């Protein structure tokens, strides 16, 4: 894995933005895998400011809460429109996210997995990292889930994400997420880790054993992974 350690959150965001910008310039019809959470917000700002041409880009998001209406300002659908899609010239029909209102979540997961394959697979997947080592909503488990699936969120994830909701009771208990296999199929992966609170999990992901209890640890086996950390998150990274 290629490890980049930057001074602070702004330089982390600029470094990630530059890698994505290069991808789009080299291949204007790139298929991007995108992430939510607070960490990639600065990267999206950087991309907006770079004035890139998104007109032929396709985007597939990692995950969405379930159930959640698109109009809920905590849905990832809403997040992506706010932070990126409404601010660049991407064609809305080329933006994809699991439908948090689907009546049949299993069928929705299959449809999503097929849509990614139909687009030719993901060229570059952007990832954040959950405090418990999750990527997307692939929670610690006894195995690495392969494809897009319907998942029950960990209590620790509900707790961590309750900061965005009025109370933890309002956090949806389930999600639809790309699987570890879906993520692993991306040709290039860029993971962002920011802040001291993530220092322990960053060390486990980068230097620890490959263990489905730390889902992101599987990235050690992927042939093209760049992990960008700020100094605080990289405290225990050698
Ligand atoms: C959510 C998302 C993840 C994200 C994680 C970390 O749970 N499903 O994709 O990486 O939060 O969020 P943050 O960047 O806010 O720490």
PDB file of C-alpha atoms and ligand atoms in Angstrom:
ATOM      1  CA  UNK A   1       0.000   0.000   0.000  1.00  0.00           C
ATOM      2  CA  UNK A   2       1.188   3.497  -0.711  1.00  0.00           C
ATOM      3  CA  UNK A   3       1.010   5.627   2.446  1.00  0.00           C
ATOM      4  CA  UNK A   4       0.908   9.431   2.222  1.00  0.00           C
ATOM      5  CA  UNK A   5       1.098  11.414   5.464  1.00  0.00           C
ATOM      6  CA  UNK A   6       0.089  15.057   5.229  1.00  0.00           C
ATOM      7  CA  UNK A   7       0.282  17.900   7.762  1.00  0.00           C
ATOM      8  CA  UNK A   8      -3.411  18.462   8.289  1.00  0.00           C
ATOM      9  CA  UNK A   9      -6.929  17.924   6.988  1.00  0.00           C
ATOM     10  CA  UNK A  10      -6.600  20.583   4.264  1.00  0.00           C
ATOM     11  CA  UNK A  11      -3.466  19.066   2.768  1.00  0.00           C
ATOM     12  CA  UNK A  12      -5.041  15.612   3.013  1.00  0.00           C
ATOM     13  CA  UNK A  13      -8.063  16.886   1.072  1.00  0.00           C
ATOM     14  CA  UNK A  14      -5.876  18.547  -1.562  1.00  0.00           C
ATOM     15  CA  UNK A  15      -3.810  15.369  -2.031  1.00  0.00           C
ATOM     16  CA  UNK A  16      -6.955  13.266  -2.479  1.00  0.00           C
ATOM     17  CA  UNK A  17      -8.522  15.857  -4.784  1.00  0.00           C
ATOM     18  CA  UNK A  18      -5.387  15.851  -6.951  1.00  0.00           C
ATOM     19  CA  UNK A  19      -5.459  12.069  -7.374  1.00  0.00           C
ATOM     20  CA  UNK A  20      -9.133  12.139  -8.400  1.00  0.00           C
ATOM     21  CA  UNK A  21      -8.531  15.115 -10.713  1.00  0.00           C
ATOM     22  CA  UNK A  22      -5.699  13.238 -12.436  1.00  0.00           C
ATOM     23  CA  UNK A  23      -7.982  10.237 -12.873  1.00  0.00           C
ATOM     24  CA  UNK A  24     -10.693  12.348 -14.520  1.00  0.00           C
ATOM     25  CA  UNK A  25      -8.206  14.146 -16.778  1.00  0.00           C
ATOM     26  CA  UNK A  26      -6.604  10.872 -17.874  1.00  0.00           C
ATOM     27  CA  UNK A  27      -9.988   9.195 -18.446  1.00  0.00           C
ATOM     28  CA  UNK A  28     -12.863  11.678 -18.796  1.00  0.00           C
ATOM     29  CA  UNK A  29     -15.451   8.870 -18.669  1.00  0.00           C
ATOM     30  CA  UNK A  30     -14.067   7.447 -15.431  1.00  0.00           C
ATOM     31  CA  UNK A  31     -16.315   5.433 -13.158  1.00  0.00           C
ATOM     32  CA  UNK A  32     -15.774   6.798  -9.663  1.00  0.00           C
ATOM     33  CA  UNK A  33     -16.772   5.100  -6.434  1.00  0.00           C
ATOM     34  CA  UNK A  34     -17.624   7.809  -3.911  1.00  0.00           C
ATOM     35  CA  UNK A  35     -17.879   7.977  -0.141  1.00  0.00           C
ATOM     36  CA  UNK A  36     -19.761   9.985   2.455  1.00  0.00           C
ATOM     37  CA  UNK A  37     -18.973  10.865   6.077  1.00  0.00           C
ATOM     38  CA  UNK A  38     -17.191  14.006   7.232  1.00  0.00           C
ATOM     39  CA  UNK A  39     -13.748  13.016   5.944  1.00  0.00           C
ATOM     40  CA  UNK A  40     -14.280  13.402   2.143  1.00  0.00           C
ATOM     41  CA  UNK A  41     -16.058  16.786   2.380  1.00  0.00           C
ATOM     42  CA  UNK A  42     -12.792  18.713   1.907  1.00  0.00           C
ATOM     43  CA  UNK A  43     -11.878  16.509  -1.059  1.00  0.00           C
ATOM     44  CA  UNK A  44     -15.198  17.332  -2.733  1.00  0.00           C
ATOM     45  CA  UNK A  45     -14.600  21.065  -2.115  1.00  0.00           C
ATOM     46  CA  UNK A  46     -11.216  20.719  -3.756  1.00  0.00           C
ATOM     47  CA  UNK A  47     -12.774  18.966  -6.778  1.00  0.00           C
ATOM     48  CA  UNK A  48     -15.445  21.661  -7.133  1.00  0.00           C
ATOM     49  CA  UNK A  49     -12.800  24.402  -6.989  1.00  0.00           C
ATOM     50  CA  UNK A  50     -10.642  22.601  -9.561  1.00  0.00           C
ATOM     51  CA  UNK A  51     -13.399  23.212 -12.146  1.00  0.00           C
ATOM     52  CA  UNK A  52     -13.112  19.714 -13.617  1.00  0.00           C
ATOM     53  CA  UNK A  53     -15.262  18.402 -16.416  1.00  0.00           C
ATOM     54  CA  UNK A  54     -17.577  15.757 -14.903  1.00  0.00           C
ATOM     55  CA  UNK A  55     -19.848  15.573 -17.951  1.00  0.00           C
ATOM     56  CA  UNK A  56     -18.802  12.025 -18.850  1.00  0.00           C
ATOM     57  CA  UNK A  57     -18.035  10.776 -15.348  1.00  0.00           C
ATOM     58  CA  UNK A  58     -20.158   8.075 -13.743  1.00  0.00           C
ATOM     59  CA  UNK A  59     -20.423   7.909  -9.960  1.00  0.00           C
ATOM     60  CA  UNK A  60     -21.455   5.033  -7.716  1.00  0.00           C
ATOM     61  CA  UNK A  61     -21.748   5.646  -4.006  1.00  0.00           C
ATOM     62  CA  UNK A  62     -20.625   3.135  -1.460  1.00  0.00           C
ATOM     63  CA  UNK A  63     -23.709   3.002   0.666  1.00  0.00           C
ATOM     64  CA  UNK A  64     -27.016   4.411   1.849  1.00  0.00           C
ATOM     65  CA  UNK A  65     -28.970   4.099   5.076  1.00  0.00           C
ATOM     66  CA  UNK A  66     -32.028   1.855   4.994  1.00  0.00           C
ATOM     67  CA  UNK A  67     -34.730   2.801   5.206  1.00  0.00           C
ATOM     68  CA  UNK A  68     -34.376   6.512   4.556  1.00  0.00           C
ATOM     69  CA  UNK A  69     -36.164   8.890   2.180  1.00  0.00           C
ATOM     70  CA  UNK A  70     -33.994  10.819  -0.261  1.00  0.00           C
ATOM     71  CA  UNK A  71     -35.431  14.042   1.107  1.00  0.00           C
ATOM     72  CA  UNK A  72     -33.998  13.367   4.577  1.00  0.00           C
ATOM     73  CA  UNK A  73     -31.005  15.676   4.945  1.00  0.00           C
ATOM     74  CA  UNK A  74     -29.060  12.816   6.548  1.00  0.00           C
ATOM     75  CA  UNK A  75     -29.511  10.508   3.569  1.00  0.00           C
ATOM     76  CA  UNK A  76     -26.355   9.954   1.578  1.00  0.00           C
ATOM     77  CA  UNK A  77     -28.362  10.861  -1.542  1.00  0.00           C
ATOM     78  CA  UNK A  78     -28.878  14.310  -0.025  1.00  0.00           C
ATOM     79  CA  UNK A  79     -25.236  14.520   1.129  1.00  0.00           C
ATOM     80  CA  UNK A  80     -23.860  13.812  -2.344  1.00  0.00           C
ATOM     81  CA  UNK A  81     -26.076  16.394  -3.987  1.00  0.00           C
ATOM     82  CA  UNK A  82     -25.149  19.009  -1.402  1.00  0.00           C
ATOM     83  CA  UNK A  83     -21.411  18.383  -1.348  1.00  0.00           C
ATOM     84  CA  UNK A  84     -20.656  17.512  -4.952  1.00  0.00           C
ATOM     85  CA  UNK A  85     -23.269  16.711  -7.578  1.00  0.00           C
ATOM     86  CA  UNK A  86     -25.117  20.047  -7.495  1.00  0.00           C
ATOM     87  CA  UNK A  87     -21.808  21.908  -7.803  1.00  0.00           C
ATOM     88  CA  UNK A  88     -20.231  20.192 -10.806  1.00  0.00           C
ATOM     89  CA  UNK A  89     -21.434  19.444 -14.329  1.00  0.00           C
ATOM     90  CA  UNK A  90     -22.095  15.751 -13.702  1.00  0.00           C
ATOM     91  CA  UNK A  91     -25.098  14.334 -15.543  1.00  0.00           C
ATOM     92  CA  UNK A  92     -27.608  13.319 -12.827  1.00  0.00           C
ATOM     93  CA  UNK A  93     -28.387  10.124 -14.712  1.00  0.00           C
ATOM     94  CA  UNK A  94     -24.750   9.121 -14.218  1.00  0.00           C
ATOM     95  CA  UNK A  95     -25.000   9.402 -10.416  1.00  0.00           C
ATOM     96  CA  UNK A  96     -25.922   6.209  -8.608  1.00  0.00           C
ATOM     97  CA  UNK A  97     -26.699   5.369  -5.030  1.00  0.00           C
ATOM     98  CA  UNK A  98     -28.617   2.517  -3.464  1.00  0.00           C
ATOM     99  CA  UNK A  99     -32.301   3.366  -3.088  1.00  0.00           C
ATOM    100  CA  UNK A 100     -32.970   3.753   0.642  1.00  0.00           C
ATOM    101  CA  UNK A 101     -36.703   3.564  -0.094  1.00  0.00           C
ATOM    102  CA  UNK A 102     -36.648   0.323  -2.117  1.00  0.00           C
ATOM    103  CA  UNK A 103     -39.452  -2.064  -1.131  1.00  0.00           C
ATOM    104  CA  UNK A 104     -37.224  -5.103  -1.721  1.00  0.00           C
ATOM    105  CA  UNK A 105     -33.727  -4.364  -0.365  1.00  0.00           C
ATOM    106  CA  UNK A 106     -32.231  -7.637  -1.654  1.00  0.00           C
ATOM    107  CA  UNK A 107     -33.420  -6.928  -5.198  1.00  0.00           C
ATOM    108  CA  UNK A 108     -32.111  -3.378  -4.899  1.00  0.00           C
ATOM    109  CA  UNK A 109     -28.661  -4.678  -3.892  1.00  0.00           C
ATOM    110  CA  UNK A 110     -28.573  -7.027  -6.884  1.00  0.00           C
ATOM    111  CA  UNK A 111     -29.677  -4.212  -9.218  1.00  0.00           C
ATOM    112  CA  UNK A 112     -26.878  -2.010  -7.856  1.00  0.00           C
ATOM    113  CA  UNK A 113     -24.209  -4.668  -8.202  1.00  0.00           C
ATOM    114  CA  UNK A 114     -25.350  -5.287 -11.798  1.00  0.00           C
ATOM    115  CA  UNK A 115     -25.298  -1.553 -12.574  1.00  0.00           C
ATOM    116  CA  UNK A 116     -21.658  -1.295 -11.456  1.00  0.00           C
ATOM    117  CA  UNK A 117     -20.734  -4.261 -13.660  1.00  0.00           C
ATOM    118  CA  UNK A 118     -22.740  -2.752 -16.526  1.00  0.00           C
ATOM    119  CA  UNK A 119     -20.710   0.457 -16.252  1.00  0.00           C
ATOM    120  CA  UNK A 120     -17.503  -1.562 -16.660  1.00  0.00           C
ATOM    121  CA  UNK A 121     -16.503  -1.609 -12.985  1.00  0.00           C
ATOM    122  CA  UNK A 122     -15.074   1.128 -10.797  1.00  0.00           C
ATOM    123  CA  UNK A 123     -11.870   2.870 -11.888  1.00  0.00           C
ATOM    124  CA  UNK A 124     -11.194   4.698  -8.636  1.00  0.00           C
ATOM    125  CA  UNK A 125     -12.892   4.086  -5.318  1.00  0.00           C
ATOM    126  CA  UNK A 126     -12.691   6.733  -2.590  1.00  0.00           C
ATOM    127  CA  UNK A 127     -13.052   5.455   0.988  1.00  0.00           C
ATOM    128  CA  UNK A 128     -13.294   6.852   4.491  1.00  0.00           C
ATOM    129  CA  UNK A 129     -12.732   4.657   7.527  1.00  0.00           C
ATOM    130  CA  UNK A 130     -15.178   3.976  10.350  1.00  0.00           C
ATOM    131  CA  UNK A 131     -13.900   4.048  13.937  1.00  0.00           C
ATOM    132  CA  UNK A 132     -14.528   0.306  14.085  1.00  0.00           C
ATOM    133  CA  UNK A 133     -12.596  -0.320  10.846  1.00  0.00           C
ATOM    134  CA  UNK A 134     -15.611  -0.407   8.549  1.00  0.00           C
ATOM    135  CA  UNK A 135     -15.505   0.661   4.913  1.00  0.00           C
ATOM    136  CA  UNK A 136     -18.816   1.644   3.401  1.00  0.00           C
ATOM    137  CA  UNK A 137     -21.076  -0.060   5.923  1.00  0.00           C
ATOM    138  CA  UNK A 138     -19.143  -3.347   5.941  1.00  0.00           C
ATOM    139  CA  UNK A 139     -19.183  -3.851   9.667  1.00  0.00           C
ATOM    140  CA  UNK A 140     -16.818  -6.104  11.667  1.00  0.00           C
ATOM    141  CA  UNK A 141     -17.942  -9.669  11.002  1.00  0.00           C
ATOM    142  CA  UNK A 142     -16.754 -13.276  10.901  1.00  0.00           C
ATOM    143  CA  UNK A 143     -16.234 -13.036   7.131  1.00  0.00           C
ATOM    144  CA  UNK A 144     -15.736 -10.445   4.387  1.00  0.00           C
ATOM    145  CA  UNK A 145     -19.101  -9.886   2.626  1.00  0.00           C
ATOM    146  CA  UNK A 146     -18.680 -10.089  -1.143  1.00  0.00           C
ATOM    147  CA  UNK A 147     -21.374  -8.143  -2.945  1.00  0.00           C
ATOM    148  CA  UNK A 148     -23.712  -5.223  -2.284  1.00  0.00           C
ATOM    149  CA  UNK A 149     -25.913  -6.260   0.627  1.00  0.00           C
ATOM    150  CA  UNK A 150     -28.428  -5.241   3.262  1.00  0.00           C
ATOM    151  CA  UNK A 151     -26.725  -4.911   6.646  1.00  0.00           C
ATOM    152  CA  UNK A 152     -27.675  -4.244  10.261  1.00  0.00           C
ATOM    153  CA  UNK A 153     -25.536  -1.415  11.628  1.00  0.00           C
ATOM    154  CA  UNK A 154     -23.309  -1.981  14.658  1.00  0.00           C
ATOM    155  CA  UNK A 155     -24.298  -0.258  17.891  1.00  0.00           C
ATOM    156  CA  UNK A 156     -20.923   1.562  17.697  1.00  0.00           C
ATOM    157  CA  UNK A 157     -21.731   2.866  14.203  1.00  0.00           C
ATOM    158  CA  UNK A 158     -25.198   4.038  15.297  1.00  0.00           C
ATOM    159  CA  UNK A 159     -23.522   5.813  18.203  1.00  0.00           C
ATOM    160  CA  UNK A 160     -20.758   7.340  16.009  1.00  0.00           C
ATOM    161  CA  UNK A 161     -23.211   8.541  13.367  1.00  0.00           C
ATOM    162  CA  UNK A 162     -25.802   9.845  15.857  1.00  0.00           C
ATOM    163  CA  UNK A 163     -23.865  13.131  15.909  1.00  0.00           C
ATOM    164  CA  UNK A 164     -25.478  13.956  12.567  1.00  0.00           C
ATOM    165  CA  UNK A 165     -29.037  13.164  13.729  1.00  0.00           C
ATOM    166  CA  UNK A 166     -31.272  14.793  16.355  1.00  0.00           C
ATOM    167  CA  UNK A 167     -30.823  11.709  18.564  1.00  0.00           C
ATOM    168  CA  UNK A 168     -29.429   8.185  18.244  1.00  0.00           C
ATOM    169  CA  UNK A 169     -33.041   6.914  18.024  1.00  0.00           C
ATOM    170  CA  UNK A 170     -33.280   8.697  14.674  1.00  0.00           C
ATOM    171  CA  UNK A 171     -30.327   6.834  13.108  1.00  0.00           C
ATOM    172  CA  UNK A 172     -31.598   4.150  10.693  1.00  0.00           C
ATOM    173  CA  UNK A 173     -30.717   0.665  11.980  1.00  0.00           C
ATOM    174  CA  UNK A 174     -29.839  -0.772   8.579  1.00  0.00           C
ATOM    175  CA  UNK A 175     -28.018   0.155   5.391  1.00  0.00           C
ATOM    176  CA  UNK A 176     -27.401  -1.032   1.837  1.00  0.00           C
ATOM    177  CA  UNK A 177     -23.683  -1.150   1.133  1.00  0.00           C
ATOM    178  CA  UNK A 178     -21.248  -2.261  -1.536  1.00  0.00           C
ATOM    179  CA  UNK A 179     -19.578  -5.450  -0.303  1.00  0.00           C
ATOM    180  CA  UNK A 180     -15.892  -5.899   0.349  1.00  0.00           C
ATOM    181  CA  UNK A 181     -15.734  -7.772  -2.965  1.00  0.00           C
ATOM    182  CA  UNK A 182     -17.406  -4.867  -4.794  1.00  0.00           C
ATOM    183  CA  UNK A 183     -14.861  -2.453  -3.298  1.00  0.00           C
ATOM    184  CA  UNK A 184     -11.976  -4.823  -3.930  1.00  0.00           C
ATOM    185  CA  UNK A 185     -12.866  -5.012  -7.631  1.00  0.00           C
ATOM    186  CA  UNK A 186     -12.111  -1.291  -8.027  1.00  0.00           C
ATOM    187  CA  UNK A 187      -8.966  -0.818 -10.104  1.00  0.00           C
ATOM    188  CA  UNK A 188      -7.611   1.860  -7.776  1.00  0.00           C
ATOM    189  CA  UNK A 189      -8.525   2.652  -4.160  1.00  0.00           C
ATOM    190  CA  UNK A 190      -7.861   5.853  -2.205  1.00  0.00           C
ATOM    191  CA  UNK A 191      -8.614   5.796   1.514  1.00  0.00           C
ATOM    192  CA  UNK A 192      -8.673   8.904   3.711  1.00  0.00           C
ATOM    193  CA  UNK A 193      -8.038   8.829   7.456  1.00  0.00           C
ATOM    194  CA  UNK A 194      -8.145  12.030   9.479  1.00  0.00           C
ATOM    195  CA  UNK A 195      -7.892  12.886  13.156  1.00  0.00           C
ATOM    196  CA  UNK A 196      -6.380  11.428  16.302  1.00  0.00           C
ATOM    197  CA  UNK A 197      -9.538   9.458  17.123  1.00  0.00           C
ATOM    198  CA  UNK A 198      -8.689   7.213  14.143  1.00  0.00           C
ATOM    199  CA  UNK A 199      -4.993   6.708  15.056  1.00  0.00           C
ATOM    200  CA  UNK A 200      -5.500   3.276  16.672  1.00  0.00           C
ATOM    201  CA  UNK A 201      -7.722   1.902  13.932  1.00  0.00           C
ATOM    202  CA  UNK A 202      -5.389   3.313  11.234  1.00  0.00           C
ATOM    203  CA  UNK A 203      -2.501   1.371  12.764  1.00  0.00           C
ATOM    204  CA  UNK A 204      -4.580  -1.822  12.899  1.00  0.00           C
ATOM    205  CA  UNK A 205      -5.689  -1.419   9.268  1.00  0.00           C
ATOM    206  CA  UNK A 206      -2.178  -0.737   7.952  1.00  0.00           C
ATOM    207  CA  UNK A 207       0.051  -2.845  10.210  1.00  0.00           C
ATOM    208  CA  UNK A 208      -2.290  -5.401  11.798  1.00  0.00           C
ATOM    209  CA  UNK A 209      -3.492  -8.817  10.687  1.00  0.00           C
ATOM    210  CA  UNK A 210      -5.967  -9.157   7.869  1.00  0.00           C
ATOM    211  CA  UNK A 211      -9.086  -9.832   9.872  1.00  0.00           C
ATOM    212  CA  UNK A 212     -12.804  -9.499   9.006  1.00  0.00           C
ATOM    213  CA  UNK A 213     -13.243  -7.943  12.459  1.00  0.00           C
ATOM    214  CA  UNK A 214     -11.303  -5.002  10.926  1.00  0.00           C
ATOM    215  CA  UNK A 215     -12.884  -4.939   7.466  1.00  0.00           C
ATOM    216  CA  UNK A 216     -10.498  -2.349   5.961  1.00  0.00           C
ATOM    217  CA  UNK A 217      -7.500  -4.598   6.743  1.00  0.00           C
ATOM    218  CA  UNK A 218      -8.291  -6.597   3.575  1.00  0.00           C
ATOM    219  CA  UNK A 219      -7.013  -3.604   1.576  1.00  0.00           C
ATOM    220  CA  UNK A 220      -3.471  -4.778   2.387  1.00  0.00           C
ATOM    221  CA  UNK A 221      -4.000  -7.348  -0.386  1.00  0.00           C
ATOM    222  CA  UNK A 222      -5.255  -4.966  -3.089  1.00  0.00           C
ATOM    223  CA  UNK A 223      -2.687  -4.153  -5.797  1.00  0.00           C
ATOM    224  CA  UNK A 224      -3.351  -0.393  -6.011  1.00  0.00           C
ATOM    225  CA  UNK A 225      -4.244   1.267  -2.709  1.00  0.00           C
ATOM    226  CA  UNK A 226      -3.202   4.726  -1.561  1.00  0.00           C
ATOM    227  CA  UNK A 227      -3.934   5.671   2.042  1.00  0.00           C
ATOM    228  CA  UNK A 228      -3.759   9.373   2.830  1.00  0.00           C
ATOM    229  CA  UNK A 229      -3.567  10.261   6.511  1.00  0.00           C
ATOM    230  CA  UNK A 230      -3.104  13.513   8.315  1.00  0.00           C
ATOM    231  CA  UNK A 231      -0.416  13.635  11.024  1.00  0.00           C
ATOM    232  CA  UNK A 232      -2.890  13.074  13.847  1.00  0.00           C
ATOM    233  CA  UNK A 233      -4.296   9.903  12.314  1.00  0.00           C
ATOM    234  CA  UNK A 234      -0.792   8.696  11.412  1.00  0.00           C
ATOM    235  CA  UNK A 235       0.519   8.864  14.999  1.00  0.00           C
ATOM    236  CA  UNK A 236       1.225   5.080  15.117  1.00  0.00           C
ATOM    237  CA  UNK A 237       1.915   4.495  11.423  1.00  0.00           C
ATOM    238  CA  UNK A 238       5.531   3.553  10.704  1.00  0.00           C
TER     239      UNK A 238
HETATM  240  C1  LIG B   1     -20.054   6.272   7.670  1.00  0.00           C
HETATM  241  C2  LIG B   1     -19.913   5.814   6.230  1.00  0.00           C
HETATM  242  C3  LIG B   1     -18.499   5.421   5.888  1.00  0.00           C
HETATM  243  C4  LIG B   1     -17.526   6.460   6.411  1.00  0.00           C
HETATM  244  C5  LIG B   1     -17.641   6.506   7.910  1.00  0.00           C
HETATM  245  C6  LIG B   1     -16.633   7.433   8.574  1.00  0.00           C
HETATM  246  O1  LIG B   1     -20.366   5.254   8.560  1.00  0.00           O
HETATM  247  N1  LIG B   1     -20.779   4.717   5.913  1.00  0.00           N
HETATM  248  O2  LIG B   1     -18.377   5.270   4.477  1.00  0.00           O
HETATM  249  O3  LIG B   1     -16.222   6.159   6.020  1.00  0.00           O
HETATM  250  O4  LIG B   1     -18.940   6.963   8.208  1.00  0.00           O
HETATM  251  O5  LIG B   1     -17.137   8.727   8.679  1.00  0.00           O
HETATM  252  P1  LIG B   1     -16.297  10.004   9.048  1.00  0.00           P
HETATM  253  O6  LIG B   1     -15.497  10.340   7.864  1.00  0.00           O
HETATM  254  O7  LIG B   1     -17.344  11.033   9.363  1.00  0.00           O
HETATM  255  O8  LIG B   1     -15.470   9.631  10.232  1.00  0.00           O
END
